[in-house]
Amino acid sequence: MTSTDVATTPAVRPYGQYVYAYPHKTAYRPLSGEQASLRALWAGEPKDALSLYFHIPFCEVRCGFCNLFTRIGAPDGLATAYLDALERQAGAVREALGDGARFANAAFGGGTPTFLTAPELERLCDLAERGLGADLRAIPLSVEASPATATADRLAVLAARGATRLSLGVQSFDDAEARTAVRPQRRADVEAALARIRDAGIPVLNIDLIYGIDGQTEESWTRSLDAALAWRPEELYLYPLYVRPLTGLGRHRDRTSGEAEWDEQRLRLYRHGRDHLLAHGYEQVSMRMFRRPGAPTTGGGDYACQTDGMVGLGCGARSYTSTLHYSFDYAVDMHRIRAIIDEYTARSADDFRHADFGWEMTGDESRRRHLLQSLLQAEGMPVADYRSRFGTTPGDDFTDELARFRLRGWLDDSAGPELLRLSPEGLAHSDALGPELFSAAVRERMAAYELK
């Protein structure tokens, strides 16, 4: 690549979209007939190493940046009604999976799973074990938590039931930054929660931090990083701030101007955070994920929500077979989310025997997903793995895209032709690179989606 090539390469915004699952739910559409039958969907699927995911759609507050499928609180016995519905769904799913289904890992996400009380968490674990046959003490179990809900009694339940990883959403140790992100919390409470997690003895602690908050500087970012490092977490996730429509920040902040400056701030803070963690001995796993050397691998990595054979329960969960991804309806607006949760809790057992919304995974889509989930990892993708699965190479199937990435300096060719790996600059631009691998059909569906 010559200097002239670089000069004539169009500028690319580094923060397009966080690709945590492909395709996104906004590409899903209603399913009907035999295509929607869970029994038919799972009939020919390998079921000896499934992933299990329970979605709990409740939080004590909704952060200003959050566009996850969650609501504030669970009034009038809603948590109990939700667990009742989960039990009915678990029965329908186990019936569809049939005999011989085995789970290799499990996760509780949300929302905030630890919004549930300690007895309710016991019941959730019982649903996984007795309802679906997952042996939580024998497989990795990852659980998401917030500082306010990481109480000693809840953590004791999770530790006793086999939790191997606890992910705490801190976002910032700076109280003023937390308020700016519409996340009401005090650093003292965060530190107390971290102490309780360490006391509980859960093997892997992950701390989530966010960069790009208004007013955040390298100095304040370093203070948050160092505050997290003081706890020697096995994992750290560094997330760029996004302001999405229908979120708290999205309703009240104007991002139509100053986008270039915000991009520059986020890139600067990303590089600073990356270099700071690398200097402290952490290994970079992806753009977002950093792991302490020697820390156990417990199934909480970026692959967790991309794996085929994903069995998701709860109204915000996805499920993945080799031919179809499916879920329930999706929304961001609080009123629409509440209506979907209410509809979910009213379902009968028979209502859970079919999928509602989904996306058919054709050969081309499977190739795109495989390339996405592998290339966005720092270790890269062995071309032989792709060739053995699809009978072609990424260069055959994505000639133009890879040429474009190489021209931008996003690919590291030093490892030779048999390893497709991003350069440090490519990793930094993961949120721009990922969306460029979306198919035209997925782009069209996402563009036509009516935001709700």
C-alpha positions as CSV (number, residue, x, y, z in Angstrom):
1,M,0.0,0.0,0.0
2,T,1.5,3.3,-1.1
3,S,1.2,6.7,0.5
4,T,-0.9,7.7,-2.4
5,D,-3.3,4.8,-1.6
6,V,-3.6,5.9,2.0
7,A,-4.2,9.5,0.9
8,T,-7.0,8.6,-1.4
9,T,-8.7,6.0,0.9
10,P,-12.0,7.5,2.1
11,A,-12.2,8.2,5.8
12,V,-14.2,5.7,7.7
13,R,-16.0,6.5,11.0
14,P,-14.6,4.1,13.6
15,Y,-17.8,3.6,15.5
16,G,-20.5,2.2,13.2
17,Q,-22.1,-0.6,15.2
18,Y,-21.1,-3.0,17.9
19,V,-21.5,-6.4,16.3
20,Y,-22.3,-8.6,19.3
21,A,-24.5,-10.9,17.2
22,Y,-25.1,-11.3,13.5
23,P,-27.6,-10.6,12.2
24,H,-29.0,-8.1,14.7
25,K,-32.6,-8.7,15.9
26,T,-33.8,-5.7,13.7
27,A,-33.3,-8.0,10.7
28,Y,-35.6,-10.7,12.2
29,R,-39.1,-11.0,10.9
30,P,-42.2,-13.0,11.9
31,L,-42.1,-16.8,11.4
32,S,-45.0,-19.1,10.7
33,G,-45.9,-22.7,10.0
34,E,-43.4,-25.6,10.3
35,Q,-40.5,-23.2,10.1
36,A,-41.5,-21.9,13.5
37,S,-41.9,-25.3,15.3
38,L,-39.2,-25.8,17.9
39,R,-39.4,-29.5,17.6
40,A,-38.7,-29.3,13.9
41,L,-36.0,-26.6,14.3
42,W,-34.0,-28.7,16.7
43,A,-34.7,-32.2,15.2
44,G,-31.5,-32.5,13.1
45,E,-29.2,-30.3,15.2
46,P,-26.2,-31.5,17.2
47,K,-27.2,-31.3,20.9
48,D,-24.3,-32.7,22.8
49,A,-22.6,-29.3,23.6
50,L,-25.3,-26.7,23.7
51,S,-25.1,-23.2,25.2
52,L,-27.8,-22.1,27.6
53,Y,-28.8,-18.5,28.2
54,F,-31.5,-17.1,30.5
55,H,-32.6,-13.5,30.0
56,I,-33.8,-11.5,33.0
57,P,-35.3,-8.2,31.7
58,F,-35.3,-6.2,35.0
59,C,-33.0,-3.5,36.3
60,E,-33.1,-1.2,39.3
61,V,-32.5,1.8,37.0
62,R,-32.0,2.1,33.2
63,C,-28.7,3.8,32.3
64,G,-28.8,6.7,29.8
65,F,-26.9,4.8,27.2
66,C,-28.7,1.5,27.5
67,N,-30.6,0.1,24.6
68,L,-30.9,-3.4,26.0
69,F,-34.2,-5.2,26.3
70,T,-34.9,-4.3,30.0
71,R,-37.4,-2.4,32.2
72,I,-37.1,-0.6,35.5
73,G,-38.4,-2.7,38.4
74,A,-40.8,-5.6,38.5
75,P,-43.9,-4.4,40.3
76,D,-47.0,-6.4,41.5
77,G,-45.4,-9.8,41.5
78,L,-44.0,-9.5,38.0
79,A,-40.7,-11.3,38.8
80,T,-42.7,-14.3,40.0
81,A,-44.9,-14.2,37.0
82,Y,-41.8,-14.0,34.8
83,L,-40.2,-17.0,36.5
84,D,-43.4,-18.9,36.1
85,A,-43.3,-18.2,32.3
86,L,-39.7,-19.2,32.2
87,E,-40.7,-22.5,33.7
88,R,-43.4,-23.1,31.1
89,Q,-40.9,-22.2,28.4
90,A,-38.2,-24.5,29.8
91,G,-40.7,-27.4,29.6
92,A,-41.5,-26.6,26.0
93,V,-37.8,-26.3,25.1
94,R,-36.8,-29.5,26.8
95,E,-39.6,-31.3,25.0
96,A,-38.3,-29.9,21.7
97,L,-34.7,-30.8,22.4
98,G,-35.6,-34.4,23.2
99,D,-33.5,-36.9,25.0
100,G,-29.7,-36.6,24.9
101,A,-29.4,-32.8,25.0
102,R,-26.3,-31.7,26.9
103,F,-25.1,-28.2,27.9
104,A,-21.5,-27.1,27.7
105,N,-21.9,-23.7,29.2
106,A,-24.5,-21.3,30.7
107,A,-25.1,-17.6,31.2
108,F,-27.6,-15.4,33.0
109,G,-27.9,-12.0,31.3
110,G,-30.3,-9.1,31.0
111,G,-31.2,-6.7,32.2
112,T,-29.7,-7.5,35.5
113,P,-30.1,-11.1,36.6
114,T,-29.1,-10.2,40.2
115,F,-32.1,-7.9,40.3
116,L,-33.8,-11.2,41.4
117,T,-33.7,-11.9,45.1
118,A,-31.6,-14.8,46.5
119,P,-34.6,-17.2,46.6
120,E,-35.5,-16.2,43.1
121,L,-32.0,-16.8,41.9
122,E,-32.2,-20.3,43.5
123,R,-35.4,-20.9,41.5
124,L,-33.6,-19.7,38.3
125,C,-30.8,-22.2,38.9
126,D,-33.4,-24.9,39.5
127,L,-35.0,-24.1,36.2
128,A,-31.6,-24.6,34.4
129,E,-30.8,-27.8,36.3
130,R,-34.2,-29.5,36.8
131,G,-36.1,-27.9,34.0
132,L,-33.5,-28.3,31.3
133,G,-30.9,-30.8,32.7
134,A,-27.9,-28.4,32.8
135,D,-25.4,-29.3,35.5
136,L,-24.4,-25.8,36.6
137,R,-21.7,-27.0,38.9
138,A,-20.0,-28.9,36.1
139,I,-20.0,-26.3,33.4
140,P,-18.9,-22.6,33.1
141,L,-21.7,-20.3,34.3
142,S,-21.4,-16.5,33.7
143,V,-23.7,-14.1,35.4
144,E,-24.1,-10.3,34.9
145,A,-24.6,-8.0,37.9
146,S,-24.7,-4.4,39.0
147,P,-23.0,-2.9,42.1
148,A,-26.4,-2.3,43.8
149,T,-27.6,-5.9,43.3
150,A,-24.3,-7.7,44.0
151,T,-25.4,-8.4,47.6
152,A,-23.8,-11.0,49.8
153,D,-26.9,-13.3,49.9
154,R,-27.3,-13.2,46.1
155,L,-23.6,-13.8,45.5
156,A,-23.6,-16.7,48.0
157,V,-26.4,-18.4,46.0
158,L,-24.5,-18.0,42.7
159,A,-21.2,-19.2,44.2
160,A,-22.9,-22.3,45.7
161,R,-24.7,-23.1,42.5
162,G,-21.6,-23.1,40.4
163,A,-21.1,-19.6,39.0
164,T,-17.6,-19.3,37.6
165,R,-17.7,-15.8,36.2
166,L,-19.3,-12.6,37.6
167,S,-19.4,-9.6,35.3
168,L,-20.0,-6.3,37.0
169,G,-21.2,-3.3,35.1
170,V,-19.2,-0.4,36.6
171,Q,-18.7,1.8,33.6
172,S,-16.9,4.5,35.5
173,F,-15.3,4.9,39.0
174,D,-15.8,8.6,38.7
175,D,-19.1,9.7,40.3
176,A,-19.5,12.8,38.0
177,E,-18.9,10.6,34.8
178,A,-21.5,8.1,36.1
179,R,-24.0,10.9,36.5
180,T,-23.3,12.2,33.1
181,A,-24.0,8.7,31.6
182,V,-27.2,8.7,33.7
183,R,-26.0,5.9,35.8
184,P,-26.6,6.9,39.5
185,Q,-24.0,5.2,41.6
186,R,-21.3,6.1,44.1
187,R,-17.7,4.8,43.9
188,A,-17.9,3.7,47.5
189,D,-20.8,1.5,46.7
190,V,-19.0,0.1,43.7
191,E,-15.9,-0.7,45.8
192,A,-18.0,-2.4,48.4
193,A,-19.7,-4.6,45.8
194,L,-16.3,-5.6,44.4
195,A,-15.2,-6.6,47.9
196,R,-18.3,-8.8,48.3
197,I,-17.6,-10.4,44.9
198,R,-14.1,-11.3,45.9
199,D,-15.3,-12.6,49.3
200,A,-17.8,-14.8,47.5
201,G,-14.9,-16.7,45.8
202,I,-16.3,-16.7,42.2
203,P,-13.2,-17.6,40.1
204,V,-13.5,-14.9,37.4
205,L,-14.3,-11.3,38.0
206,N,-15.0,-9.1,34.9
207,I,-15.3,-5.3,35.2
208,D,-17.1,-3.4,32.4
209,L,-15.9,0.2,31.8
210,I,-17.1,2.8,29.2
211,Y,-15.1,5.5,27.4
212,G,-16.3,8.4,25.5
213,I,-18.5,10.0,28.2
214,D,-18.8,13.8,28.0
215,G,-16.0,15.4,29.9
216,Q,-13.9,12.2,30.2
217,T,-10.2,12.8,29.8
218,E,-7.1,10.5,29.6
219,E,-6.5,11.4,33.3
220,S,-10.0,10.5,34.5
221,W,-10.0,7.4,32.3
222,T,-6.7,6.3,33.8
223,R,-8.2,6.7,37.3
224,S,-11.0,4.4,36.4
225,L,-8.7,1.9,34.8
226,D,-6.4,1.9,37.9
227,A,-9.3,1.6,40.3
228,A,-10.4,-1.5,38.4
229,L,-6.9,-2.9,38.2
230,A,-6.6,-2.6,42.0
231,W,-9.0,-5.5,42.2
232,R,-6.8,-7.6,39.8
233,P,-9.9,-8.6,37.7
234,E,-9.4,-11.7,35.6
235,E,-11.1,-9.8,32.7
236,L,-11.8,-6.2,31.7
237,Y,-14.2,-5.1,29.0
238,L,-13.7,-1.6,27.6
239,Y,-16.8,-0.3,25.7
240,P,-17.1,2.8,23.6
241,L,-20.1,4.9,24.5
242,Y,-22.9,4.8,21.9
243,V,-25.9,7.1,22.0
244,R,-28.8,5.2,20.5
245,P,-32.3,6.4,19.6
246,L,-35.0,5.9,22.3
247,T,-32.4,5.7,25.0
248,G,-32.2,8.2,27.8
249,L,-29.2,9.9,26.3
250,G,-30.6,9.6,22.8
251,R,-33.7,11.6,23.7
252,H,-31.8,14.5,25.2
253,R,-28.5,14.8,23.5
254,D,-27.8,16.2,20.1
255,R,-25.1,14.3,18.3
256,T,-25.7,15.8,14.9
257,S,-22.7,18.0,15.4
258,G,-19.3,17.2,16.8
259,E,-19.3,13.6,15.6
260,A,-15.8,13.8,14.3
261,E,-14.5,15.2,17.6
262,W,-16.4,12.5,19.5
263,D,-14.9,9.8,17.3
264,E,-11.5,11.2,17.9
265,Q,-12.1,11.3,21.7
266,R,-13.2,7.7,21.8
267,L,-10.3,6.5,19.6
268,R,-7.9,8.4,21.8
269,L,-9.3,6.9,25.0
270,Y,-9.5,3.4,23.5
271,R,-5.8,3.5,22.5
272,H,-4.9,4.9,25.9
273,G,-6.9,2.2,27.7
274,R,-5.5,-0.6,25.5
275,D,-2.0,0.5,26.1
276,H,-2.5,1.0,29.8
277,L,-3.8,-2.6,30.2
278,L,-1.2,-4.1,28.0
279,A,1.5,-2.3,30.1
280,H,0.0,-3.9,33.2
281,G,0.4,-7.4,31.6
282,Y,-3.2,-8.0,30.3
283,E,-3.7,-9.8,27.0
284,Q,-6.0,-8.3,24.4
285,V,-8.6,-10.8,23.3
286,S,-10.7,-8.5,21.1
287,M,-11.3,-4.8,20.7
288,R,-13.3,-4.8,24.0
289,M,-12.0,-7.8,26.0
290,F,-8.7,-8.0,28.0
291,R,-7.7,-11.0,30.1
292,R,-5.2,-11.3,32.9
293,P,-2.5,-14.0,32.0
294,G,-3.2,-17.3,33.6
295,A,-6.9,-16.4,34.3
296,P,-9.2,-19.3,33.8
297,T,-11.4,-19.3,30.6
298,T,-14.9,-19.7,31.8
299,G,-17.1,-19.2,28.7
300,G,-17.7,-15.5,29.1
301,G,-15.8,-14.4,26.0
302,D,-17.0,-12.7,22.9
303,Y,-17.9,-16.0,21.3
304,A,-20.6,-16.5,23.9
305,C,-23.4,-14.9,22.0
306,Q,-22.3,-16.2,18.6
307,T,-22.2,-19.9,19.1
308,D,-24.4,-22.3,17.1
309,G,-26.5,-24.5,19.4
310,M,-27.5,-21.6,21.6
311,V,-30.7,-22.2,23.6
312,G,-32.1,-18.9,24.9
313,L,-34.9,-18.6,27.4
314,G,-36.7,-15.4,28.3
315,C,-38.3,-12.7,26.3
316,G,-35.1,-10.9,25.3
317,A,-33.1,-14.1,24.5
318,R,-31.9,-15.3,21.1
319,S,-31.6,-18.9,20.1
320,Y,-29.3,-20.2,17.3
321,T,-29.6,-23.4,15.3
322,S,-27.4,-23.9,12.2
323,T,-30.3,-22.9,9.9
324,L,-32.3,-20.3,11.9
325,H,-31.8,-17.6,14.5
326,Y,-34.9,-16.8,16.5
327,S,-36.3,-14.8,19.4
328,F,-39.4,-13.0,20.6
329,D,-40.3,-9.5,19.6
330,Y,-37.8,-6.7,20.1
331,A,-38.1,-3.1,21.2
332,V,-36.0,-0.3,22.9
333,D,-38.8,2.0,24.0
334,M,-39.8,1.3,27.6
335,H,-43.5,1.2,27.0
336,R,-43.1,-1.3,24.2
337,I,-40.7,-3.4,26.2
338,R,-43.2,-3.6,29.1
339,A,-46.0,-4.7,26.7
340,I,-43.7,-7.5,25.3
341,I,-42.8,-8.7,28.9
342,D,-46.5,-8.7,29.8
343,E,-47.3,-10.7,26.7
344,Y,-44.5,-13.2,27.5
345,T,-45.7,-13.8,31.1
346,A,-49.2,-14.5,29.8
347,R,-48.1,-17.3,27.4
348,S,-49.3,-20.8,27.9
349,A,-46.9,-23.8,27.6
350,D,-48.2,-24.4,24.1
351,D,-47.4,-20.8,23.1
352,F,-43.7,-21.6,23.8
353,R,-43.6,-24.5,21.3
354,H,-42.9,-22.2,18.4
355,A,-40.5,-19.4,17.5
356,D,-41.9,-16.0,16.8
357,F,-39.3,-13.9,15.0
358,G,-36.2,-15.1,13.2
359,W,-33.7,-15.0,10.3
360,E,-32.8,-18.0,8.1
361,M,-29.1,-18.7,8.0
362,T,-28.2,-19.4,4.4
363,G,-24.7,-20.6,3.4
364,D,-23.7,-17.0,2.6
365,E,-24.9,-15.7,6.0
366,S,-23.1,-18.6,7.8
367,R,-19.9,-17.6,6.0
368,R,-20.3,-14.0,7.0
369,R,-21.0,-14.8,10.6
370,H,-18.1,-17.2,10.8
371,L,-15.7,-14.6,9.4
372,L,-17.1,-11.9,11.7
373,Q,-16.9,-13.9,14.9
374,S,-13.4,-15.1,14.1
375,L,-11.8,-12.1,12.5
376,L,-12.8,-9.7,15.3
377,Q,-10.8,-11.8,17.8
378,A,-7.2,-10.6,18.3
379,E,-5.8,-14.0,17.6
380,G,-7.3,-14.0,14.2
381,M,-8.8,-16.8,12.1
382,P,-6.9,-19.8,10.7
383,V,-7.8,-20.0,7.1
384,A,-7.8,-23.8,7.4
385,D,-10.7,-23.7,9.8
386,Y,-12.8,-21.7,7.3
387,R,-11.8,-24.0,4.4
388,S,-12.7,-27.2,6.3
389,R,-16.1,-25.8,7.1
390,F,-17.1,-24.2,3.8
391,G,-14.7,-25.7,1.2
392,T,-13.6,-22.2,0.1
393,T,-11.3,-19.5,1.6
394,P,-12.2,-16.0,2.9
395,G,-10.3,-14.6,-0.1
396,D,-12.6,-16.5,-2.4
397,D,-15.8,-15.4,-0.7
398,F,-14.9,-11.9,0.4
399,T,-12.4,-10.7,-2.1
400,D,-13.5,-7.0,-2.3
401,E,-14.1,-6.6,1.5
402,L,-10.6,-8.1,2.4
403,A,-8.9,-6.0,-0.3
404,R,-10.6,-2.9,1.2
405,F,-9.5,-3.8,4.7
406,R,-6.0,-4.4,3.5
407,L,-5.9,-1.1,1.8
408,R,-6.9,0.7,5.0
409,G,-4.1,-1.1,7.0
410,W,-6.6,-3.2,9.0
411,L,-5.1,-6.6,8.2
412,D,-1.8,-8.0,9.6
413,D,-0.2,-10.0,6.9
414,S,3.0,-10.8,8.9
415,A,1.7,-14.2,10.0
416,G,1.4,-15.5,6.5
417,P,-1.5,-16.4,4.2
418,E,-2.9,-19.1,6.5
419,L,-3.8,-16.8,9.3
420,L,-6.3,-13.9,8.7
421,R,-5.7,-11.5,11.5
422,L,-6.4,-7.8,12.2
423,S,-3.7,-5.3,12.8
424,P,-3.8,-3.1,15.9
425,E,-5.5,-0.5,13.8
426,G,-8.0,-3.0,12.5
427,L,-8.9,-4.1,16.0
428,A,-9.4,-0.4,16.9
429,H,-11.8,-0.1,14.0
430,S,-13.7,-3.3,14.7
431,D,-17.0,-1.4,15.0
432,A,-16.5,-0.1,11.4
433,L,-15.2,-3.3,10.0
434,G,-17.9,-5.6,11.3
435,P,-20.9,-3.8,9.7
436,E,-19.1,-3.9,6.3
437,L,-19.4,-7.6,6.3
438,F,-23.2,-7.5,6.6
439,S,-25.1,-8.9,3.6
440,A,-27.2,-6.7,1.4
441,A,-30.3,-8.6,2.7
442,V,-29.5,-7.9,6.3
443,R,-28.8,-4.3,5.6
444,E,-32.1,-4.0,3.8
445,R,-34.0,-5.6,6.7
446,M,-32.3,-3.4,9.3
447,A,-32.9,-0.3,7.3
448,A,-36.6,-1.1,6.9
449,Y,-37.1,-1.9,10.6
450,E,-39.5,0.4,12.4
451,L,-37.8,1.6,15.5
452,K,-40.0,0.9,18.6
